[in-house]
PDB file of C-alpha atoms and ligand atoms in Angstrom:
ATOM      1  CA  MET A  28     -89.189   1.045 -12.208  1.00 61.00           C
ATOM      2  CA  CYS A  29     -87.557  -2.374 -10.643  1.00 75.00           C
ATOM      3  CA  CYS A  30     -86.836  -2.721  -6.857  1.00 80.00           C
ATOM      4  CA  SER A  31     -83.530  -2.217  -7.136  1.00 83.00           C
ATOM      5  CA  GLY A  32     -83.771   1.048  -8.909  1.00 88.00           C
ATOM      6  CA  ALA A  33     -86.256   2.225  -6.377  1.00 90.00           C
ATOM      7  CA  ARG A  34     -83.387   1.299  -3.743  1.00 88.00           C
ATOM      8  CA  LEU A  35     -80.879   3.174  -5.030  1.00 89.00           C
ATOM      9  CA  ILE A  36     -82.858   6.604  -5.344  1.00 93.00           C
ATOM     10  CA  VAL A  37     -83.553   6.219  -1.933  1.00 92.00           C
ATOM     11  CA  GLN A  38     -80.483   5.701  -0.419  1.00 92.00           C
ATOM     12  CA  ARG A  39     -79.021   8.177  -2.671  1.00 92.00           C
ATOM     13  CA  LEU A  40     -81.185  10.804  -1.298  1.00 94.00           C
ATOM     14  CA  TRP A  41     -80.975   9.363   2.213  1.00 95.00           C
ATOM     15  CA  ARG A  42     -77.065   9.907   1.869  1.00 93.00           C
ATOM     16  CA  ARG A  43     -77.557  13.666   0.181  1.00 94.00           C
ATOM     17  CA  LEU A  44     -80.112  14.538   3.043  1.00 93.00           C
ATOM     18  CA  MET A  45     -77.513  13.017   5.827  1.00 93.00           C
ATOM     19  CA  LEU A  46     -74.648  14.588   4.923  1.00 92.00           C
ATOM     20  CA  ARG A  47     -76.537  18.387   3.636  1.00 95.00           C
ATOM     21  CA  GLY A  48     -74.766  20.750   6.273  1.00 91.00           C
ATOM     22  CA  VAL A  49     -72.783  18.491   7.829  1.00 92.00           C
ATOM     23  CA  HIS A  50     -69.230  19.772   7.334  1.00 94.00           C
ATOM     24  CA  TYR A  51     -67.436  21.315  10.125  1.00 94.00           C
ATOM     25  CA  THR A  52     -70.318  20.915  13.002  1.00 93.00           C
ATOM     26  CA  SER A  53     -69.688  17.675  14.369  1.00 92.00           C
ATOM     27  CA  ALA A  54     -73.512  16.375  13.390  1.00 94.00           C
ATOM     28  CA  GLU A  55     -72.882  13.301  15.115  1.00 94.00           C
ATOM     29  CA  SER A  56     -76.151  11.942  15.020  1.00 95.00           C
ATOM     30  CA  ARG A  57     -76.312  12.500  11.245  1.00 95.00           C
ATOM     31  CA  LEU A  58     -73.437  10.760  10.629  1.00 96.00           C
ATOM     32  CA  LYS A  59     -74.404   7.950  13.082  1.00 97.00           C
ATOM     33  CA  LEU A  60     -78.097   7.960  10.672  1.00 96.00           C
ATOM     34  CA  LEU A  61     -76.079   7.531   7.465  1.00 96.00           C
ATOM     35  CA  TYR A  62     -74.692   4.416   8.493  1.00 97.00           C
ATOM     36  CA  LEU A  63     -78.187   2.833   7.837  1.00 96.00           C
ATOM     37  CA  LEU A  64     -76.519   2.792   4.705  1.00 96.00           C
ATOM     38  CA  ASN A  65     -73.835   0.483   4.139  1.00 95.00           C
ATOM     39  CA  ASP A  66     -70.622   1.949   2.925  1.00 95.00           C
ATOM     40  CA  PRO A  67     -72.435   5.615   2.592  1.00 94.00           C
ATOM     41  CA  TRP A  68     -68.875   7.009   0.894  1.00 93.00           C
ATOM     42  CA  LYS A  69     -68.348   3.775  -1.087  1.00 93.00           C
ATOM     43  CA  LEU A  70     -64.880   3.294  -0.295  1.00 94.00           C
ATOM     44  CA  GLY A  71     -64.952   0.038  -0.405  1.00 93.00           C
ATOM     45  CA  SER A  72     -66.362  -0.008  -4.356  1.00 91.00           C
ATOM     46  CA  SER A  73     -63.765   2.981  -5.881  1.00 93.00           C
ATOM     47  CA  GLU A  74     -60.401   2.464  -7.417  1.00 95.00           C
ATOM     48  CA  ARG A  75     -59.742   6.364  -6.298  1.00 95.00           C
ATOM     49  CA  GLU A  76     -60.164   5.316  -2.914  1.00 96.00           C
ATOM     50  CA  LYS A  77     -58.115   1.854  -3.121  1.00 96.00           C
ATOM     51  CA  GLN A  78     -54.883   4.014  -4.576  1.00 96.00           C
ATOM     52  CA  ARG A  79     -55.329   6.454  -1.544  1.00 97.00           C
ATOM     53  CA  PHE A  80     -55.147   3.646   1.018  1.00 97.00           C
ATOM     54  CA  LEU A  81     -52.477   2.628  -0.681  1.00 97.00           C
ATOM     55  CA  TRP A  82     -50.602   5.915  -0.966  1.00 97.00           C
ATOM     56  CA  ALA A  83     -51.001   6.292   3.183  1.00 98.00           C
ATOM     57  CA  ASN A  84     -49.863   3.017   3.458  1.00 98.00           C
ATOM     58  CA  GLU A  85     -46.628   3.600   1.242  1.00 98.00           C
ATOM     59  CA  LEU A  86     -45.986   7.165   3.315  1.00 98.00           C
ATOM     60  CA  ILE A  87     -46.271   5.546   6.594  1.00 97.00           C
ATOM     61  CA  GLN A  88     -43.653   2.985   6.070  1.00 97.00           C
ATOM     62  CA  ARG A  89     -41.377   5.687   4.377  1.00 97.00           C
ATOM     63  CA  GLU A  90     -42.019   8.483   7.379  1.00 97.00           C
ATOM     64  CA  PHE A  91     -42.984   5.856  10.107  1.00 96.00           C
ATOM     65  CA  PRO A  92     -40.751   2.748   9.433  1.00 94.00           C
ATOM     66  CA  SER A  93     -40.514   1.824  13.225  1.00 93.00           C
ATOM     67  CA  GLN A  94     -44.040   2.480  14.234  1.00 95.00           C
ATOM     68  CA  LYS A  95     -45.863  -0.817  16.098  1.00 94.00           C
ATOM     69  CA  SER A  96     -49.380   0.833  16.874  1.00 96.00           C
ATOM     70  CA  ILE A  97     -51.373   2.673  14.910  1.00 97.00           C
ATOM     71  CA  LEU A  98     -54.677   4.581  16.078  1.00 98.00           C
ATOM     72  CA  GLU A  99     -57.479   5.419  13.342  1.00 98.00           C
ATOM     73  CA  ILE A 100     -59.846   8.076  14.209  1.00 98.00           C
ATOM     74  CA  GLY A 101     -63.072   7.918  12.602  1.00 98.00           C
ATOM     75  CA  CYS A 102     -62.671   4.369  11.176  1.00 98.00           C
ATOM     76  CA  GLY A 103     -65.912   4.128   9.713  1.00 98.00           C
ATOM     77  CA  GLU A 104     -66.420   0.733   8.378  1.00 98.00           C
ATOM     78  CA  GLY A 105     -62.688  -0.729   8.461  1.00 98.00           C
ATOM     79  CA  HIS A 106     -61.725   0.014   4.477  1.00 98.00           C
ATOM     80  CA  GLN A 107     -58.882   2.188   5.265  1.00 98.00           C
ATOM     81  CA  SER A 108     -58.479  -0.017   8.218  1.00 98.00           C
ATOM     82  CA  SER A 109     -57.649  -3.409   6.161  1.00 97.00           C
ATOM     83  CA  TYR A 110     -54.891  -1.749   4.789  1.00 98.00           C
ATOM     84  CA  PHE A 111     -53.390  -0.226   7.803  1.00 98.00           C
ATOM     85  CA  ALA A 112     -53.770  -3.491   8.982  1.00 96.00           C
ATOM     86  CA  ARG A 113     -50.818  -4.905   6.689  1.00 96.00           C
ATOM     87  CA  LEU A 114     -48.429  -2.768   8.784  1.00 95.00           C
ATOM     88  CA  GLY A 115     -48.740  -4.372  11.630  1.00 87.00           C
ATOM     89  CA  ASP A 116     -50.799  -6.622  14.060  1.00 82.00           C
ATOM     90  CA  CYS A 117     -51.663  -3.502  16.400  1.00 95.00           C
ATOM     91  CA  LEU A 118     -54.493  -1.574  14.994  1.00 97.00           C
ATOM     92  CA  TYR A 119     -57.027   0.501  17.126  1.00 97.00           C
ATOM     93  CA  GLY A 120     -59.978   2.189  15.553  1.00 98.00           C
ATOM     94  CA  VAL A 121     -62.392   4.753  16.611  1.00 98.00           C
ATOM     95  CA  ASP A 122     -65.735   6.016  15.223  1.00 98.00           C
ATOM     96  CA  ILE A 123     -68.722   7.594  16.702  1.00 98.00           C
ATOM     97  CA  SER A 124     -70.772   4.955  14.819  1.00 98.00           C
ATOM     98  CA  SER A 125     -71.596   2.037  16.626  1.00 98.00           C
ATOM     99  CA  ARG A 126     -72.689   0.376  13.136  1.00 98.00           C
ATOM    100  CA  ALA A 127     -69.802   1.163  11.747  1.00 98.00           C
ATOM    101  CA  VAL A 128     -67.495  -0.344  14.473  1.00 98.00           C
ATOM    102  CA  GLY A 129     -69.555  -3.316  14.121  1.00 98.00           C
ATOM    103  CA  ARG A 130     -68.606  -3.512  10.184  1.00 98.00           C
ATOM    104  CA  ALA A 131     -65.204  -2.414  10.937  1.00 98.00           C
ATOM    105  CA  ARG A 132     -64.641  -5.572  13.152  1.00 98.00           C
ATOM    106  CA  ARG A 133     -66.185  -8.158  10.577  1.00 98.00           C
ATOM    107  CA  ARG A 134     -63.858  -6.351   7.768  1.00 97.00           C
ATOM    108  CA  CYS A 135     -60.540  -6.389   9.416  1.00 97.00           C
ATOM    109  CA  PRO A 136     -60.788  -9.277  12.177  1.00 96.00           C
ATOM    110  CA  THR A 137     -57.198  -8.524  13.458  1.00 96.00           C
ATOM    111  CA  GLY A 138     -58.135  -4.486  14.852  1.00 97.00           C
ATOM    112  CA  HIS A 139     -59.468  -3.568  17.876  1.00 97.00           C
ATOM    113  CA  PHE A 140     -62.259  -1.346  17.291  1.00 98.00           C
ATOM    114  CA  VAL A 141     -64.178   0.979  19.755  1.00 97.00           C
ATOM    115  CA  VAL A 142     -66.943   3.094  19.658  1.00 98.00           C
ATOM    116  CA  GLY A 143     -65.775   6.655  20.602  1.00 97.00           C
ATOM    117  CA  ASN A 144     -65.757  10.342  20.219  1.00 97.00           C
ATOM    118  CA  ALA A 145     -62.259  11.037  19.086  1.00 95.00           C
ATOM    119  CA  LEU A 146     -62.491  14.224  21.491  1.00 94.00           C
ATOM    120  CA  SER A 147     -63.315  11.825  24.703  1.00 93.00           C
ATOM    121  CA  PHE A 148     -62.785   8.195  24.135  1.00 90.00           C
ATOM    122  CA  VAL A 149     -60.604   6.729  26.850  1.00 89.00           C
ATOM    123  CA  PRO A 150     -57.514   5.649  25.080  1.00 88.00           C
ATOM    124  CA  VAL A 151     -56.453   1.877  26.079  1.00 87.00           C
ATOM    125  CA  ARG A 152     -52.596   3.317  25.536  1.00 90.00           C
ATOM    126  CA  TYR A 153     -50.409   5.436  23.844  1.00 94.00           C
ATOM    127  CA  PHE A 154     -49.758   5.018  20.023  1.00 96.00           C
ATOM    128  CA  ASP A 155     -46.515   5.477  17.697  1.00 96.00           C
ATOM    129  CA  LEU A 156     -48.881   6.511  15.142  1.00 97.00           C
ATOM    130  CA  VAL A 157     -52.669   8.379  15.459  1.00 98.00           C
ATOM    131  CA  VAL A 158     -54.214   8.587  11.864  1.00 98.00           C
ATOM    132  CA  ALA A 159     -57.239  10.975  11.023  1.00 98.00           C
ATOM    133  CA  ALA A 160     -58.039  10.316   7.233  1.00 98.00           C
ATOM    134  CA  GLU A 161     -60.824  12.353   5.883  1.00 97.00           C
ATOM    135  CA  VAL A 162     -62.462  12.936   8.762  1.00 97.00           C
ATOM    136  CA  LEU A 163     -61.269  17.027  10.320  1.00 97.00           C
ATOM    137  CA  TYR A 164     -64.491  17.809   7.616  1.00 96.00           C
ATOM    138  CA  TYR A 165     -66.898  16.258  10.210  1.00 97.00           C
ATOM    139  CA  LEU A 166     -65.268  18.165  13.178  1.00 97.00           C
ATOM    140  CA  ARG A 167     -66.656  21.822  14.383  1.00 96.00           C
ATOM    141  CA  ASP A 168     -63.140  22.702  16.130  1.00 96.00           C
ATOM    142  CA  ILE A 169     -60.045  21.083  14.639  1.00 97.00           C
ATOM    143  CA  ASP A 170     -57.810  22.655  16.250  1.00 96.00           C
ATOM    144  CA  LEU A 171     -59.356  20.896  19.292  1.00 96.00           C
ATOM    145  CA  VAL A 172     -58.921  17.869  17.502  1.00 97.00           C
ATOM    146  CA  LEU A 173     -55.476  17.845  16.465  1.00 97.00           C
ATOM    147  CA  ASP A 174     -54.137  19.146  19.745  1.00 96.00           C
ATOM    148  CA  ARG A 175     -56.063  15.708  21.291  1.00 96.00           C
ATOM    149  CA  MET A 176     -54.505  13.577  18.323  1.00 97.00           C
ATOM    150  CA  CYS A 177     -50.923  15.531  19.711  1.00 96.00           C
ATOM    151  CA  LEU A 178     -51.765  13.472  23.315  1.00 94.00           C
ATOM    152  CA  LEU A 179     -52.764  10.040  22.162  1.00 96.00           C
ATOM    153  CA  GLY A 180     -49.790   9.393  19.964  1.00 96.00           C
ATOM    154  CA  ALA A 181     -45.711   9.753  19.448  1.00 96.00           C
ATOM    155  CA  ALA A 182     -46.687  11.005  15.976  1.00 97.00           C
ATOM    156  CA  CYS A 183     -50.179  12.195  13.999  1.00 97.00           C
ATOM    157  CA  LEU A 184     -51.148  11.856  10.251  1.00 98.00           C
ATOM    158  CA  VAL A 185     -54.034  13.756   8.847  1.00 98.00           C
ATOM    159  CA  THR A 186     -55.211  13.345   4.996  1.00 98.00           C
ATOM    160  CA  TYR A 187     -57.649  15.522   3.443  1.00 97.00           C
ATOM    161  CA  PHE A 188     -59.389  16.447  -0.036  1.00 95.00           C
ATOM    162  CA  ASN A 189     -57.703  19.236  -1.763  1.00 96.00           C
ATOM    163  CA  HIS A 190     -61.002  20.521  -2.320  1.00 94.00           C
ATOM    164  CA  HIS A 191     -61.294  21.376   1.196  1.00 96.00           C
ATOM    165  CA  ALA A 192     -57.497  22.896   1.478  1.00 96.00           C
ATOM    166  CA  ASP A 193     -58.249  26.548   1.745  1.00 96.00           C
ATOM    167  CA  ARG A 194     -60.336  25.646   5.345  1.00 96.00           C
ATOM    168  CA  LEU A 195     -57.909  23.252   6.439  1.00 97.00           C
ATOM    169  CA  ASP A 196     -54.647  24.550   5.430  1.00 96.00           C
ATOM    170  CA  PRO A 197     -54.600  27.177   8.059  1.00 96.00           C
ATOM    171  CA  PHE A 198     -54.781  24.910  10.688  1.00 96.00           C
ATOM    172  CA  PHE A 199     -51.511  23.529  10.276  1.00 95.00           C
ATOM    173  CA  GLU A 200     -49.681  27.175   9.740  1.00 93.00           C
ATOM    174  CA  GLY A 201     -48.201  27.053  13.588  1.00 89.00           C
ATOM    175  CA  ARG A 202     -47.678  23.666  13.436  1.00 91.00           C
ATOM    176  CA  ALA A 203     -44.282  22.026  12.161  1.00 89.00           C
ATOM    177  CA  THR A 204     -45.739  19.605   9.935  1.00 93.00           C
ATOM    178  CA  THR A 205     -44.627  17.834   6.529  1.00 96.00           C
ATOM    179  CA  LYS A 206     -47.190  18.246   3.575  1.00 96.00           C
ATOM    180  CA  ALA A 207     -47.367  15.664   0.372  1.00 96.00           C
ATOM    181  CA  SER A 208     -50.211  15.827  -2.524  1.00 96.00           C
ATOM    182  CA  PHE A 209     -51.328  12.439  -4.347  1.00 96.00           C
ATOM    183  CA  SER A 210     -53.641  12.665  -7.405  1.00 95.00           C
ATOM    184  CA  SER A 211     -56.080   9.731  -8.333  1.00 92.00           C
ATOM    185  CA  GLU A 212     -58.829   9.952 -11.165  1.00 91.00           C
ATOM    186  CA  GLY A 213     -59.051  13.322 -10.884  1.00 92.00           C
ATOM    187  CA  THR A 214     -59.052  13.643  -7.247  1.00 94.00           C
ATOM    188  CA  SER A 215     -56.504  15.213  -4.928  1.00 97.00           C
ATOM    189  CA  TRP A 216     -55.808  14.543  -1.480  1.00 97.00           C
ATOM    190  CA  THR A 217     -53.326  16.372   0.929  1.00 97.00           C
ATOM    191  CA  ALA A 218     -51.318  14.695   3.750  1.00 97.00           C
ATOM    192  CA  ARG A 219     -49.887  16.273   6.539  1.00 98.00           C
ATOM    193  CA  TRP A 220     -48.239  14.447   9.257  1.00 97.00           C
ATOM    194  CA  TRP A 221     -45.846  15.468  12.268  1.00 97.00           C
ATOM    195  CA  HIS A 222     -43.922  14.584  15.323  1.00 96.00           C
ATOM    196  CA  ASN A 223     -44.685  15.350  18.826  1.00 94.00           C
ATOM    197  CA  SER A 224     -42.630  16.152  21.912  1.00 82.00           C
ATOM    198  CA  PRO A 225     -41.518  12.961  23.763  1.00 75.00           C
ATOM    199  CA  ARG A 226     -44.000  12.511  26.524  1.00 71.00           C
ATOM    200  CA  ALA A 227     -41.791  13.151  30.223  1.00 61.00           C
TER     201      ALA A 227
HETATM  202  C1  SAM B  29     -65.252   9.578   5.617  1.00 87.28           C
HETATM  203  S1  SAM B  29     -65.275   8.430   6.748  1.00 87.28           S
HETATM  204  C2  SAM B  29     -63.851   8.328   6.504  1.00 87.28           C
HETATM  205  C3  SAM B  29     -62.842   6.499   7.233  1.00 87.28           C
HETATM  206  C4  SAM B  29     -61.735   6.147   6.608  1.00 87.28           C
HETATM  207  N1  SAM B  29     -60.834   7.131   7.702  1.00 87.28           N
HETATM  208  C5  SAM B  29     -61.417   6.717   5.667  1.00 87.28           C
HETATM  209  O1  SAM B  29     -60.525   7.602   5.389  1.00 87.28           O
HETATM  210  O2  SAM B  29     -61.739   5.519   4.801  1.00 87.28           O
HETATM  211  C6  SAM B  29     -65.352   9.872   8.423  1.00 87.28           C
HETATM  212  C7  SAM B  29     -65.610   8.742   9.575  1.00 87.28           C
HETATM  213  O3  SAM B  29     -65.357  10.138  10.725  1.00 87.28           O
HETATM  214  C8  SAM B  29     -66.307   9.860  11.520  1.00 87.28           C
HETATM  215  N2  SAM B  29     -66.622  10.782  12.826  1.00 87.28           N
HETATM  216  C9  SAM B  29     -66.805  11.823  12.305  1.00 87.28           C
HETATM  217  N3  SAM B  29     -66.956  12.963  13.558  1.00 87.28           N
HETATM  218  C10 SAM B  29     -66.203  12.250  14.454  1.00 87.28           C
HETATM  219  C11 SAM B  29     -65.675  11.701  15.930  1.00 87.28           C
HETATM  220  N4  SAM B  29     -66.046  13.025  17.031  1.00 87.28           N
HETATM  221  N5  SAM B  29     -65.126  10.741  16.722  1.00 87.28           N
HETATM  222  C12 SAM B  29     -64.870   9.594  16.068  1.00 87.28           C
HETATM  223  N6  SAM B  29     -65.306   9.816  14.617  1.00 87.28           N
HETATM  224  C13 SAM B  29     -66.235  10.562  13.948  1.00 87.28           C
HETATM  225  C14 SAM B  29     -67.556   9.363  11.098  1.00 87.28           C
HETATM  226  O4  SAM B  29     -68.541   8.263  11.808  1.00 87.28           O
HETATM  227  C15 SAM B  29     -67.141   8.800   9.666  1.00 87.28           C
HETATM  228  O5  SAM B  29     -66.981   6.690  10.297  1.00 87.28           O
END
């Protein structure tokens, strides 16, 4: 077997090991170790993810046409951030992985990225829109993060795989959200968005 073949096998095993059992556990140290790999979720090379990024941008342009600032929770390496950056020049991102944030800064030089936990980092400002795309699966207390998002901005948007809908839909039942779905290459996602009460 050639070196690159062996490397691919090791990377696949590492990814599988780091992601085993992480869902809904807030296993931050595992997610940080996952980023020893570049692009662990293959977000940069997949056509379906590109279509998801474009779908999210269209939704934001349609539903939040006057937004001027976005906070992206769980921005990772900035793949989706580089699409959000097309919507304006005030994009902020936060992620628990310093490796991911370093890559996001390089990928999306106009964005402002910080290392931090979505539940506890100190925001630099109040945002027009707070986005958590493909992040909720990695958090233990979903209600807590949704409440925190409501405090950080005037409106919020989350997306998740429909594969996780049975688990995540119930968290939105008591919240006045609007819902939409999107499919690409056999994968479907749900988007939920809502407006928060104006700050006193
Ligand atoms: C699947 S990636 C999503 C990347 C990007 N939002 C997208 O949709 O393409 C999930 C990201 O959430 C981050 N994350 C998980 N828990 C977090 C937390 N408590 N605070 C900040 N980021 C977190 C992970 O480090 C990872 O980069």
